[in-house]
mmCIF file of C-alpha atoms and ligand atoms in Angstrom:
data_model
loop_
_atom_site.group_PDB
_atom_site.id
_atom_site.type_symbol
_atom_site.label_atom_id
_atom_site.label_comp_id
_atom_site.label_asym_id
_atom_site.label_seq_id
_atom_site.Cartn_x
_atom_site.Cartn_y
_atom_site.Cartn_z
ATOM 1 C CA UNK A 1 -39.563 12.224 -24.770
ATOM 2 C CA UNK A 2 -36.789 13.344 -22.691
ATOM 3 C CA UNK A 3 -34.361 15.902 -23.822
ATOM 4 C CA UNK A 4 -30.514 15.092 -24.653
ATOM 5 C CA UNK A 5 -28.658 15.733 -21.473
ATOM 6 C CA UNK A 6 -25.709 18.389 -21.954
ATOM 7 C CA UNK A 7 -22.765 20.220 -20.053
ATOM 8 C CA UNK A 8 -24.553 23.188 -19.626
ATOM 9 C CA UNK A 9 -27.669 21.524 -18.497
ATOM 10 C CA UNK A 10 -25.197 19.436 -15.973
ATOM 11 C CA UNK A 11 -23.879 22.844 -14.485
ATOM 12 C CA UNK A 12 -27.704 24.375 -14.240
ATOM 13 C CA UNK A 13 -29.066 21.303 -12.467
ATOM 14 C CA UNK A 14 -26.676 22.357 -9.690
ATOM 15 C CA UNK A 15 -27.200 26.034 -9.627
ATOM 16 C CA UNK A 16 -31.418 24.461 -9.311
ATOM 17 C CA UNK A 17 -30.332 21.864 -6.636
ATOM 18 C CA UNK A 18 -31.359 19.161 -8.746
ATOM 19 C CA UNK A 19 -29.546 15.935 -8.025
ATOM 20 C CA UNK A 20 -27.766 14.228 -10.519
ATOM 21 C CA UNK A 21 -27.828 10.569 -10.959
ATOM 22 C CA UNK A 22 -25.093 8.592 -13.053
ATOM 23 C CA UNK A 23 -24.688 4.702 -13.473
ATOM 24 C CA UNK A 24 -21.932 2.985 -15.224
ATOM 25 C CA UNK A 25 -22.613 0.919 -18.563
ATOM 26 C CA UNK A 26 -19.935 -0.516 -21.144
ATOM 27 C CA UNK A 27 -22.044 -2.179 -24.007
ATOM 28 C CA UNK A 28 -24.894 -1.784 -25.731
ATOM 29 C CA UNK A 29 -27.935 -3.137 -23.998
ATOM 30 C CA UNK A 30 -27.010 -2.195 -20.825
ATOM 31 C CA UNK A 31 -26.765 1.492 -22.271
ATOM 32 C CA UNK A 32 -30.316 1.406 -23.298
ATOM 33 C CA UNK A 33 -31.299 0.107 -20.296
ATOM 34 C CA UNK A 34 -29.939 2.796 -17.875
ATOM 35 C CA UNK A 35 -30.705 5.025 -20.441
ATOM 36 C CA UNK A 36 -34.360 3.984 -20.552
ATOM 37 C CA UNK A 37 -33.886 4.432 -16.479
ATOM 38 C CA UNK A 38 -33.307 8.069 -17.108
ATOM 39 C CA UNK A 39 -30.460 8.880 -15.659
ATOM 40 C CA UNK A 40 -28.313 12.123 -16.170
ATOM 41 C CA UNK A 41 -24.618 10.534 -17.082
ATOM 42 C CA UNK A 42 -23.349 7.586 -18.186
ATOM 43 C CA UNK A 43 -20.026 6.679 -17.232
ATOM 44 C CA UNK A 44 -18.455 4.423 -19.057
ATOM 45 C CA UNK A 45 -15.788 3.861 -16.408
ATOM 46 C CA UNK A 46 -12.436 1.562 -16.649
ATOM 47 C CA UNK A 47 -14.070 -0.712 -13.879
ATOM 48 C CA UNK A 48 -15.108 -2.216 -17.105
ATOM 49 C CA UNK A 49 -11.340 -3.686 -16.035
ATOM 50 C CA UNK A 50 -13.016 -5.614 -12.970
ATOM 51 C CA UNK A 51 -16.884 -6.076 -13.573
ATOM 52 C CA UNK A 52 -16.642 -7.353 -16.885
ATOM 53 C CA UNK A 53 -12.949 -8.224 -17.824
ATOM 54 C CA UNK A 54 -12.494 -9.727 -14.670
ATOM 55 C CA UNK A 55 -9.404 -8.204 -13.246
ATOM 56 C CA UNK A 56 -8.418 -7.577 -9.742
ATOM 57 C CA UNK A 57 -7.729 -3.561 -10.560
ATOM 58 C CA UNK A 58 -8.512 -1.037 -13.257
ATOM 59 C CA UNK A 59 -4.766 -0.766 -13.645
ATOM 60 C CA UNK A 60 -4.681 -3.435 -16.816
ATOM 61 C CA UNK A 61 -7.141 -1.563 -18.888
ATOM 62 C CA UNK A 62 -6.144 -0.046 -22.396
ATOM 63 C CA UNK A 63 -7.152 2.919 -24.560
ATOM 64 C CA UNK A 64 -8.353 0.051 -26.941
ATOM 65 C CA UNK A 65 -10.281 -1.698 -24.568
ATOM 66 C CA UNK A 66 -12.145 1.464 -23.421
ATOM 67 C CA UNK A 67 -12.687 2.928 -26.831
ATOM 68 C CA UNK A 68 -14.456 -0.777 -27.249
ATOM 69 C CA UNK A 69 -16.652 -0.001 -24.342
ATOM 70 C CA UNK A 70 -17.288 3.507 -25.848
ATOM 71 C CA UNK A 71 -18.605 3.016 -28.926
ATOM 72 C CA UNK A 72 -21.048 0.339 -28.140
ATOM 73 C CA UNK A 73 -22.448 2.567 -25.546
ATOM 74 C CA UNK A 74 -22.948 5.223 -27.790
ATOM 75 C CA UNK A 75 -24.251 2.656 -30.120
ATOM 76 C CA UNK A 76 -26.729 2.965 -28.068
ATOM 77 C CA UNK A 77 -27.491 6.559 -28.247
ATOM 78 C CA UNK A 78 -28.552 7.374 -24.818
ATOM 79 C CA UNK A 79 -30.017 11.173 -24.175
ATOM 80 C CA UNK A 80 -27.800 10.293 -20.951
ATOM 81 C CA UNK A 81 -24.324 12.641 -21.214
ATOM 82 C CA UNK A 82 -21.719 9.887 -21.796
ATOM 83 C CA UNK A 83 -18.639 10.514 -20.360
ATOM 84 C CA UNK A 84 -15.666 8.457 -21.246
ATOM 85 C CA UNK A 85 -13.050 7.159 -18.108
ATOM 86 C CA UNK A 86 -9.380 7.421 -19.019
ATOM 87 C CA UNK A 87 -7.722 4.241 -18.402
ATOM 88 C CA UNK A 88 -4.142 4.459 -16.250
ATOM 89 C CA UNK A 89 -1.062 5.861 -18.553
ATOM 90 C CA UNK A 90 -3.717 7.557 -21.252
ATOM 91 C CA UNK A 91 -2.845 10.759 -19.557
ATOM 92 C CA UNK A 92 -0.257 10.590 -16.846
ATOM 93 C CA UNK A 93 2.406 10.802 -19.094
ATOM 94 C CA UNK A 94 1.980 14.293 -20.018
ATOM 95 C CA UNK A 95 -0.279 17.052 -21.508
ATOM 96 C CA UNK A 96 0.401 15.699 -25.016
ATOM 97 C CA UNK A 97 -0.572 12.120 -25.029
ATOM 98 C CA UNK A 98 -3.519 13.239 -22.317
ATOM 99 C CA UNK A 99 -5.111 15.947 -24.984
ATOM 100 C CA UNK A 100 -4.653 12.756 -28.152
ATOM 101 C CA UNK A 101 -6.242 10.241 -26.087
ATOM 102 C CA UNK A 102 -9.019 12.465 -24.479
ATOM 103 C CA UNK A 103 -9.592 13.197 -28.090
ATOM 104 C CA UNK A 104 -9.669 9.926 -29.540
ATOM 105 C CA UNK A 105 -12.630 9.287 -26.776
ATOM 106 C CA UNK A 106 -14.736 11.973 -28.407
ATOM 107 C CA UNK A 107 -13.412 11.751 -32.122
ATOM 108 C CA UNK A 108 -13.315 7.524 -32.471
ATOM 109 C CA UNK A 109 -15.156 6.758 -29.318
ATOM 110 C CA UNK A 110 -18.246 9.521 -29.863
ATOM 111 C CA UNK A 111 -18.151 10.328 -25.736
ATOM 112 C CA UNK A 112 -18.741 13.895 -24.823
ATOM 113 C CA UNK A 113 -16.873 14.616 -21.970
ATOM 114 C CA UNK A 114 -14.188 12.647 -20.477
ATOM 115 C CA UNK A 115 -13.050 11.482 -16.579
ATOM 116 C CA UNK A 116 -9.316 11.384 -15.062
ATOM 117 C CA UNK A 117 -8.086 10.522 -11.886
ATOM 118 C CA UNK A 118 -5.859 12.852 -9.476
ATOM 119 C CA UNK A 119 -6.507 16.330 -8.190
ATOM 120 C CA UNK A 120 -3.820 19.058 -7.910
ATOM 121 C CA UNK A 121 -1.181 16.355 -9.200
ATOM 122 C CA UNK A 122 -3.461 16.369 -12.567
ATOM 123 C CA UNK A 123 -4.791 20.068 -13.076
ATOM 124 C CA UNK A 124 -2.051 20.804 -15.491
ATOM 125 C CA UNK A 125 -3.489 17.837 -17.762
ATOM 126 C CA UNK A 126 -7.325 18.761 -16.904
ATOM 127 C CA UNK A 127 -6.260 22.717 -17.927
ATOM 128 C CA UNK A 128 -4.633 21.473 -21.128
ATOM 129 C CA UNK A 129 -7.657 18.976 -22.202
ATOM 130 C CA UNK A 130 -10.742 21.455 -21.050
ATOM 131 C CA UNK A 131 -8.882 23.920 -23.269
ATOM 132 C CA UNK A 132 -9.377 21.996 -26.400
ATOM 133 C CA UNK A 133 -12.588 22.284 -25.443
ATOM 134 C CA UNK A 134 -12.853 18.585 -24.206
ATOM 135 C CA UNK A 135 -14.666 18.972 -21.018
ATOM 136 C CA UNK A 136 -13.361 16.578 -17.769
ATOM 137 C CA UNK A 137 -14.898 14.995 -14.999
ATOM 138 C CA UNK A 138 -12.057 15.319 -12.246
ATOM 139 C CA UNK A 139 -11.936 12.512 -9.652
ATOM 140 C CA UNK A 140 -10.142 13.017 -6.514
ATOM 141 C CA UNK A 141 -10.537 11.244 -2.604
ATOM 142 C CA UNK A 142 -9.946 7.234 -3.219
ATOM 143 C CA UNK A 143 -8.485 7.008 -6.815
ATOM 144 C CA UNK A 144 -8.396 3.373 -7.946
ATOM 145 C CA UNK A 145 -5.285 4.198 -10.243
ATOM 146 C CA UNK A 146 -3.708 5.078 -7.149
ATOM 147 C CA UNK A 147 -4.173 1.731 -5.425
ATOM 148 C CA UNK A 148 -0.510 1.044 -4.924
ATOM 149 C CA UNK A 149 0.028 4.641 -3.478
ATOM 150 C CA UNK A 150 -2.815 3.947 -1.324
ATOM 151 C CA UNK A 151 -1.959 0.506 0.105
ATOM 152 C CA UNK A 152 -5.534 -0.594 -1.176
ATOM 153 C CA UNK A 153 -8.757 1.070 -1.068
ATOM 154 C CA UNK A 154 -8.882 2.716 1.702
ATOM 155 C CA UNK A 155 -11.025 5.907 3.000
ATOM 156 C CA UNK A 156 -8.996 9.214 2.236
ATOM 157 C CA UNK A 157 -9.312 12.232 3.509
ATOM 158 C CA UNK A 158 -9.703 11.609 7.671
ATOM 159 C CA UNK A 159 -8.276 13.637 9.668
ATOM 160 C CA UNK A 160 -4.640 15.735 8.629
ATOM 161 C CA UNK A 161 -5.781 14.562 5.021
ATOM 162 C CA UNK A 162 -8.854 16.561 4.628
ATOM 163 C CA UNK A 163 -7.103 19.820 3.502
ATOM 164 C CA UNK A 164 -5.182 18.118 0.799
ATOM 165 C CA UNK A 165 -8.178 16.756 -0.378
ATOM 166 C CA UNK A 166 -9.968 20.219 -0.212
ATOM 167 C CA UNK A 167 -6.885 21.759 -2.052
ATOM 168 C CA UNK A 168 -7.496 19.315 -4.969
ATOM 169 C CA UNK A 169 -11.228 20.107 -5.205
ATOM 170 C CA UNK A 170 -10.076 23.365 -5.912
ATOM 171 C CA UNK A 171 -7.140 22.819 -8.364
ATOM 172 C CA UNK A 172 -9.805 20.496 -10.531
ATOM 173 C CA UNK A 173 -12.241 23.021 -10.503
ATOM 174 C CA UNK A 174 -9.851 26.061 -11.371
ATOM 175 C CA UNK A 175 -8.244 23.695 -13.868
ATOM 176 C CA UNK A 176 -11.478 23.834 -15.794
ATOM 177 C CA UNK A 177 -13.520 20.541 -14.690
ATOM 178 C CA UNK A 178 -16.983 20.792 -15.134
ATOM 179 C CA UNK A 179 -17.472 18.288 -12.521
ATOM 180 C CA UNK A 180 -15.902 16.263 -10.263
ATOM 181 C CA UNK A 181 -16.260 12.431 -8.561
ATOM 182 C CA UNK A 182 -15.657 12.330 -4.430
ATOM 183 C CA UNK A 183 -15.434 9.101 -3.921
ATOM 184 C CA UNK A 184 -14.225 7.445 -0.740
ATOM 185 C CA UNK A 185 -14.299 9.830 1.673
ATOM 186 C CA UNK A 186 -15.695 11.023 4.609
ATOM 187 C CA UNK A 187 -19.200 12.611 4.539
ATOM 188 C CA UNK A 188 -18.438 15.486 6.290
ATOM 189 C CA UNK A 189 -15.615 17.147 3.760
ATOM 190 C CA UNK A 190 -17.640 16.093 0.608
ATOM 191 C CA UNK A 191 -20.303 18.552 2.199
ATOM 192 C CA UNK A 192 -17.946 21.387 2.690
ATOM 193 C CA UNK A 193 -16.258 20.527 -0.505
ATOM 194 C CA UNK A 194 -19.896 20.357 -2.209
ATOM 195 C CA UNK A 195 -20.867 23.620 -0.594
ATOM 196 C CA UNK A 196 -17.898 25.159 -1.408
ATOM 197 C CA UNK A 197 -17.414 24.422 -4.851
ATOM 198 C CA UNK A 198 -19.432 25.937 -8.136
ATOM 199 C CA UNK A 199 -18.819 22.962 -10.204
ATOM 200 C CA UNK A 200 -21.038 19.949 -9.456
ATOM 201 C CA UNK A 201 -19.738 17.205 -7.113
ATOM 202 C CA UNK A 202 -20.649 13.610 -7.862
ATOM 203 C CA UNK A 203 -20.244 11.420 -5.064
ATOM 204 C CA UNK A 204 -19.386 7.611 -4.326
ATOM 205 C CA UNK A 205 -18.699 6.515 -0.668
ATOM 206 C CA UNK A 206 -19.034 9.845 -0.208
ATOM 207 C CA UNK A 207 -22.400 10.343 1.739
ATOM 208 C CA UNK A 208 -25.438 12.268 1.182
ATOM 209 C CA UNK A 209 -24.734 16.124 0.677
ATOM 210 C CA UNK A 210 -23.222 15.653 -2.819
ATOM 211 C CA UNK A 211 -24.921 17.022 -5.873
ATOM 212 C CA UNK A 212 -24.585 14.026 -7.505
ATOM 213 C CA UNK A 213 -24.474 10.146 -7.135
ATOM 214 C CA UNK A 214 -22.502 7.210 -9.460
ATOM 215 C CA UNK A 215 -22.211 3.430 -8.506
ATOM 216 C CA UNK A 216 -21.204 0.701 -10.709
ATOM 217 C CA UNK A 217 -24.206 -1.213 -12.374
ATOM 218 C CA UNK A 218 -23.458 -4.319 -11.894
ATOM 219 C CA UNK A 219 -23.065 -3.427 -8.175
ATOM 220 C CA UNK A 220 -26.674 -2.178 -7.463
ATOM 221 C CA UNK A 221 -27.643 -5.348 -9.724
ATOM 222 C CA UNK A 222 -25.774 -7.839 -8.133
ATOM 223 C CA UNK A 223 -23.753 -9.042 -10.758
ATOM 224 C CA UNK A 224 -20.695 -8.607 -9.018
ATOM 225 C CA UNK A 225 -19.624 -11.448 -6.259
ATOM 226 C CA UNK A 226 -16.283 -9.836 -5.785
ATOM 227 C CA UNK A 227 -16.470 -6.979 -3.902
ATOM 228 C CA UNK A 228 -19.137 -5.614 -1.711
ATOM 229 C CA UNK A 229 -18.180 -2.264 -0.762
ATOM 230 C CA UNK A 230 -19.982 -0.716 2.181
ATOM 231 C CA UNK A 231 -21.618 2.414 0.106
ATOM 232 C CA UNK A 232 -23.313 0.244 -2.582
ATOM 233 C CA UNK A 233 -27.215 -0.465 -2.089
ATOM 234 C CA UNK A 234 -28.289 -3.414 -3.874
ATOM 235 C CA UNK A 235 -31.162 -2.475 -5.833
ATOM 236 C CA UNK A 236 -31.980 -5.842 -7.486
ATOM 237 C CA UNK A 237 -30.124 -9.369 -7.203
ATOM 238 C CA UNK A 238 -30.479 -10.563 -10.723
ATOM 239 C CA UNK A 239 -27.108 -12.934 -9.916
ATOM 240 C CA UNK A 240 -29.007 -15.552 -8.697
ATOM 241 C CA UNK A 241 -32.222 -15.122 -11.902
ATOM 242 C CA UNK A 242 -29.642 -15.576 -13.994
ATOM 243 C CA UNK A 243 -27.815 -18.769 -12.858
ATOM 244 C CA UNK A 244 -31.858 -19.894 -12.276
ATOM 245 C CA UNK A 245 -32.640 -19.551 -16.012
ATOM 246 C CA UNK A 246 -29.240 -21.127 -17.209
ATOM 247 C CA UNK A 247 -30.333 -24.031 -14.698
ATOM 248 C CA UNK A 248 -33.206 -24.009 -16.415
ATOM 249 C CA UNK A 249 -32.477 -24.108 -20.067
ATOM 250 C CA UNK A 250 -29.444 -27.095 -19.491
ATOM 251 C CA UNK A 251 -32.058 -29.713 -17.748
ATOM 252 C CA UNK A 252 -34.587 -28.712 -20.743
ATOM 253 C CA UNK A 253 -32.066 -29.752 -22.958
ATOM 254 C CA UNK A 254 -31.210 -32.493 -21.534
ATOM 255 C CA UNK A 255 -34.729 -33.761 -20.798
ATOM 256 C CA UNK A 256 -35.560 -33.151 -24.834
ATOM 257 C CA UNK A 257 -37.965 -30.384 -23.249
ATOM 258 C CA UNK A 258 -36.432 -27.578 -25.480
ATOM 259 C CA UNK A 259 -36.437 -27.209 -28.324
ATOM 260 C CA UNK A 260 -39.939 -28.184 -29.120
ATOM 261 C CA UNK A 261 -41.886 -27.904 -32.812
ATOM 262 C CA UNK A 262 -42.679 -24.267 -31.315
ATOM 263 C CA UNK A 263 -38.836 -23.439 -31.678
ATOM 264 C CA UNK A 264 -38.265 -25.654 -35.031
ATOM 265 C CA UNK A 265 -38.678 -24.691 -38.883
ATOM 266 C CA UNK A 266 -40.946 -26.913 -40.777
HETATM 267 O O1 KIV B 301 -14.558 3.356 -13.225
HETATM 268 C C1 KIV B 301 -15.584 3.701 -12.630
HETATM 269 O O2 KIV B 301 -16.642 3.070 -12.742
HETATM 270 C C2 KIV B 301 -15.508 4.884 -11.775
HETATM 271 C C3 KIV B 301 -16.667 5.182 -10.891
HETATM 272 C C4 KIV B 301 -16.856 4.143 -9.870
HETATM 273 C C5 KIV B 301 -16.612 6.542 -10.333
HETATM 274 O O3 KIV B 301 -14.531 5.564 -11.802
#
């Protein structure tokens, strides 16, 4: 049986050069699955806003609806390090509200470690959380809380951009982060930013040289019509299974094929 997954075994599989893999899950079953996948993290990120609430951004997504999503993951009780995203305004407004919610993630929600958005704009609010002794996943390079700042999502980090983008690696990680998410940017600066960095970097859109990976589940399982970003690899296309089997089951009924004495109670 596989050990429980902790900080300090996150930090070592870096120091080893041991990749670390993370998936997203926000209920139950899918926990176990992903769990029962083996991978290192599970993120129980606010995309929960798009995949499964079926919103255009993350933006809409409340405390409420993520401690929701929290619990039932850890309902599941993965060996997987679950790490809890902070949905937009939980922390933004200031050290204070940042430190309550981050803790009502790990007191009410049961996560162990949390993730924000925003790099040298945030490390006052990762300092204050990681010093309650709530550890934080930074996330800097294509922030989807930042979409209107942005003008969409769009590839940060080309060019003139790099250095700002190098500057918040290092704010997140002197802030205290024990890891941090590159996502959307070019694969060049998440190497330098991976090699330069002690803290592991966990990368999305971010190419190969990271020390980590993360996608969205329903992504690699095709569950998701909307958006097809170039970085995702489609590992299975269960979409289509799924309409297949719903297919299936409304001409049974119909037909008087199901249910059959097999399915009844005498
Ligand atoms: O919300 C999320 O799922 C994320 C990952 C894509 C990094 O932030």
């Amino acid at each position: 049986m596989r050990k429980k997954i902790t900080i300090p075994e996150i930090l070592q599989m870096k120091h080893d050069g041991r990749r670390i893999t993370v998936l997203t899950a926000y209920d139950f079953p899918f926990a176990r699955l992903v769990d029962a996948g083996g991978v290192d993290m599970i993120l129980v990120g606010d995309s929960a806003g798009v995949v499964v609430a079926g919103h255009d951004t993350t933006l809409p997504v409340t405390m409420d609806e993520m401690l929701y999503h929290v619990k039932a993951v850890r309902r599941a009780e993965p060996k997987a390090l679950v790490v809890a995203d902070m949905p937009f305004m939980s922390y933004q407004t200031g050290t204070e509200d940042a430190c309550r919610n981050c803790g009502r993630m790990i007191k009410e929600g049961g996560a162990e470690a949390v993730k924000v958005e925003g790099g040298m704009n945030m490390a006052h609010v990762i300092r204050a959380v990681s010093q309650i002794d709530i550890p934080v996943m930074a996330h800097i390079g294509l922030t989807p809380q930042s979409v209107h700042r942005m003008g969409g999502y769009k590839v940060q980090g080309r060019k003139e951009q790099a250095e700002r983008i190098l500057e918040d690696a290092y704010a997140v990680q002197s802030a205290g982060a024990f890891a941090v998410v590159l996502e959307g940017i070019p694969a060049k600066l998440a190497a330098d930013i991976t090699a330069e960095l002690s803290i592991p970097t966990i990368g999305i859109g971010a190419g190969p040289a990271c020390d980590g990976q993360v996608l969205v589940i329903h992504d690699i399982l095709g569950l998701c019509e909307k958006y097809s970003p170039k970085f995702v690899k489609r590992y299975a296309d269960l979409g289509p299974l799924i309409s297949d089997a719903v297919k299936q089951y409304v001409t049974e009924v119909q037909n008087g094929e199901f249910p059959t004495e097999a399915h009844s109670f005498s």
